Amino acid sequence: MNIFSKNEANQKFAAHGFLLDKNLSLPSQLDNALATKLMTIFSAEQFKGLEDEFLTVPTEDGLFVFAGIGEKSENFDTDTLRIAAYKIARAVAESGRDNLELFAPCLDNTSSLAMAEGVALANYRFNKYKSAPKDNKEKFKELLNALRMEKHFT
């Protein structure tokens, strides 16, 4: 999964992740029509930006994933940021998308590191002892052909 912290020109993102505080301050990069639409969805879904609150909104503009982080203060709790970034990255990965644009109200070194850890943990898979996926299509085709042949001889 590719993670971007700011909008790059001419880049079409499959998913947009937002860490929002209780003020629900959307980034200024969003156009007004989309921001208004999202605020309407917030009120309909009763999303308030509280800590551990989570909302996924699929739209024609891509997948929008929102994670609440609670009260805005000078320094957000790094665990809150880590968990919120984890939830966003996990939802994006489960949706099958591979690009994520991540917005956050605070981007100092500590909070950026916490969010990066959350994204890394969401994408981590321990596959050392898993076997390679089996291709059962050929076996299924053989079985289907065998059943068809049996049908002709009975």
CSV table of C-alpha atoms in Angstrom, one decimal:
chain,number,residue,atom,x,y,z
A,1,MET,CA,0.0,0.0,0.0
A,2,ASN,CA,1.3,3.4,-0.9
A,3,ILE,CA,0.8,6.1,1.8
A,4,PHE,CA,0.9,9.8,1.1
A,5,SER,CA,0.7,12.6,3.7
A,6,LYS,CA,-0.3,15.3,1.3
A,7,ASN,CA,-2.0,15.6,-2.1
A,8,GLU,CA,0.3,15.2,-5.0
A,9,ALA,CA,-0.6,16.8,-8.4
A,10,ASN,CA,-2.3,14.6,-10.9
A,11,GLN,CA,-2.5,11.7,-8.4
A,12,LYS,CA,-5.8,9.8,-8.2
A,13,PHE,CA,-6.1,8.3,-4.8
A,14,ALA,CA,-8.2,5.2,-4.2
A,15,ALA,CA,-8.7,6.0,-0.6
A,16,HIS,CA,-8.5,9.0,1.7
A,17,GLY,CA,-8.0,8.7,5.4
A,18,PHE,CA,-8.7,11.4,7.9
A,19,LEU,CA,-7.8,11.6,11.6
A,20,LEU,CA,-10.4,14.1,12.9
A,21,ASP,CA,-10.7,15.8,16.3
A,22,LYS,CA,-14.0,16.8,17.8
A,23,ASN,CA,-14.1,20.0,15.7
A,24,LEU,CA,-14.4,17.9,12.5
A,25,SER,CA,-12.0,20.2,10.7
A,26,LEU,CA,-11.7,18.9,7.1
A,27,PRO,CA,-8.5,19.8,5.2
A,28,SER,CA,-8.7,22.8,2.9
A,29,GLN,CA,-7.6,20.7,-0.1
A,30,LEU,CA,-11.1,19.3,-0.4
A,31,ASP,CA,-13.4,21.1,-2.7
A,32,ASN,CA,-16.5,22.8,-1.0
A,33,ALA,CA,-19.1,20.5,-2.6
A,34,LEU,CA,-17.3,17.3,-1.3
A,35,ALA,CA,-16.7,18.9,2.2
A,36,THR,CA,-20.4,19.8,2.4
A,37,LYS,CA,-21.4,16.3,1.4
A,38,LEU,CA,-19.1,14.8,4.0
A,39,MET,CA,-20.4,17.0,6.7
A,40,THR,CA,-23.9,15.9,5.8
A,41,ILE,CA,-22.8,12.3,6.1
A,42,PHE,CA,-21.3,13.1,9.5
A,43,SER,CA,-24.5,14.4,10.9
A,44,ALA,CA,-26.6,11.5,9.4
A,45,GLU,CA,-24.2,8.9,10.8
A,46,GLN,CA,-23.8,10.9,14.1
A,47,PHE,CA,-20.0,11.0,13.7
A,48,LYS,CA,-18.6,13.4,16.2
A,49,GLY,CA,-14.8,12.8,16.0
A,50,LEU,CA,-14.7,11.2,19.4
A,51,GLU,CA,-11.8,8.9,20.3
A,52,ASP,CA,-12.3,5.4,18.9
A,53,GLU,CA,-15.1,6.5,16.6
A,54,PHE,CA,-14.8,5.2,13.0
A,55,LEU,CA,-16.7,5.8,9.8
A,56,THR,CA,-16.1,4.4,6.2
A,57,VAL,CA,-17.8,6.2,3.3
A,58,PRO,CA,-17.5,4.8,-0.2
A,59,THR,CA,-18.2,7.5,-2.9
A,60,GLU,CA,-17.6,8.0,-6.6
A,61,ASP,CA,-14.5,10.1,-5.5
A,62,GLY,CA,-13.0,7.1,-3.7
A,63,LEU,CA,-13.2,5.5,-0.3
A,64,PHE,CA,-13.2,8.0,2.6
A,65,VAL,CA,-12.2,6.6,6.0
A,66,PHE,CA,-12.6,8.7,9.1
A,67,ALA,CA,-11.2,8.0,12.6
A,68,GLY,CA,-12.0,10.1,15.6
A,69,ILE,CA,-9.1,11.1,17.9
A,70,GLY,CA,-11.1,13.1,20.5
A,71,GLU,CA,-10.3,16.5,22.0
A,72,LYS,CA,-7.8,18.7,20.2
A,73,SER,CA,-4.8,19.6,22.4
A,74,GLU,CA,-1.2,20.6,22.0
A,75,ASN,CA,-0.1,17.0,21.7
A,76,PHE,CA,-2.3,14.1,20.9
A,77,ASP,CA,-1.8,10.9,22.7
A,78,THR,CA,0.5,8.8,20.4
A,79,ASP,CA,-1.4,5.6,21.1
A,80,THR,CA,-4.6,7.3,19.9
A,81,LEU,CA,-3.0,8.4,16.7
A,82,ARG,CA,-1.3,5.0,16.2
A,83,ILE,CA,-4.6,3.1,16.6
A,84,ALA,CA,-6.6,5.5,14.4
A,85,ALA,CA,-4.0,5.2,11.6
A,86,TYR,CA,-4.1,1.4,12.0
A,87,LYS,CA,-7.9,1.4,11.7
A,88,ILE,CA,-7.8,3.5,8.6
A,89,ALA,CA,-5.0,1.5,6.9
A,90,ARG,CA,-6.7,-1.8,7.8
A,91,ALA,CA,-10.0,-0.6,6.3
A,92,VAL,CA,-8.3,0.5,3.1
A,93,ALA,CA,-6.4,-2.8,2.8
A,94,GLU,CA,-9.5,-4.8,3.3
A,95,SER,CA,-11.3,-2.8,0.6
A,96,GLY,CA,-8.6,-3.9,-1.9
A,97,ARG,CA,-7.3,-0.4,-2.6
A,98,ASP,CA,-3.6,0.2,-2.7
A,99,ASN,CA,-3.2,4.0,-2.4
A,100,LEU,CA,-4.0,6.0,0.7
A,101,GLU,CA,-3.9,9.7,1.2
A,102,LEU,CA,-3.7,10.4,5.0
A,103,PHE,CA,-4.7,13.7,6.6
A,104,ALA,CA,-4.1,14.6,10.3
A,105,PRO,CA,-4.5,17.7,12.3
A,106,CYS,CA,-1.1,17.4,13.8
A,107,LEU,CA,2.1,16.4,12.1
A,108,ASP,CA,5.1,16.8,14.4
A,109,ASN,CA,7.8,14.2,14.4
A,110,THR,CA,6.3,12.1,17.3
A,111,SER,CA,2.8,12.0,15.9
A,112,SER,CA,4.0,11.3,12.4
A,113,LEU,CA,6.0,8.4,13.7
A,114,ALA,CA,3.0,7.0,15.7
A,115,MET,CA,0.8,7.2,12.6
A,116,ALA,CA,3.5,5.5,10.5
A,117,GLU,CA,3.7,2.7,13.1
A,118,GLY,CA,0.0,2.2,13.0
A,119,VAL,CA,0.0,2.0,9.2
A,120,ALA,CA,2.9,-0.5,9.3
A,121,LEU,CA,1.2,-2.6,11.8
A,122,ALA,CA,-2.0,-2.7,9.8
A,123,ASN,CA,-0.1,-3.9,6.7
A,124,TYR,CA,2.1,-6.5,8.5
A,125,ARG,CA,1.4,-10.2,7.8
A,126,PHE,CA,3.3,-13.1,9.3
A,127,ASN,CA,3.3,-15.6,6.4
A,128,LYS,CA,6.4,-17.6,7.1
A,129,TYR,CA,4.6,-20.9,7.7
A,130,LYS,CA,1.8,-20.4,5.3
A,131,SER,CA,1.9,-22.5,2.1
A,132,ALA,CA,1.5,-20.8,-1.3
A,133,PRO,CA,-2.1,-20.5,-2.4
A,134,LYS,CA,-3.2,-23.5,-4.3
A,135,ASP,CA,-4.7,-23.1,-7.8
A,136,ASN,CA,-7.8,-25.2,-7.6
A,137,LYS,CA,-9.2,-24.0,-10.9
A,138,GLU,CA,-7.6,-26.8,-12.9
A,139,LYS,CA,-8.8,-29.5,-10.5
A,140,PHE,CA,-12.3,-28.0,-10.6
A,141,LYS,CA,-12.3,-28.0,-14.4
A,142,GLU,CA,-11.1,-31.7,-14.4
A,143,LEU,CA,-13.9,-32.6,-11.9
A,144,LEU,CA,-16.5,-30.7,-13.9
A,145,ASN,CA,-15.4,-32.4,-17.1
A,146,ALA,CA,-15.4,-35.8,-15.3
A,147,LEU,CA,-19.0,-35.1,-14.2
A,148,ARG,CA,-20.0,-34.2,-17.7
A,149,MET,CA,-18.5,-37.3,-19.1
A,150,GLU,CA,-20.2,-39.4,-16.5
A,151,LYS,CA,-23.5,-37.8,-17.3
A,152,HIS,CA,-23.1,-38.9,-21.0
A,153,PHE,CA,-22.4,-42.5,-20.1
A,154,THR,CA,-25.2,-43.0,-17.6
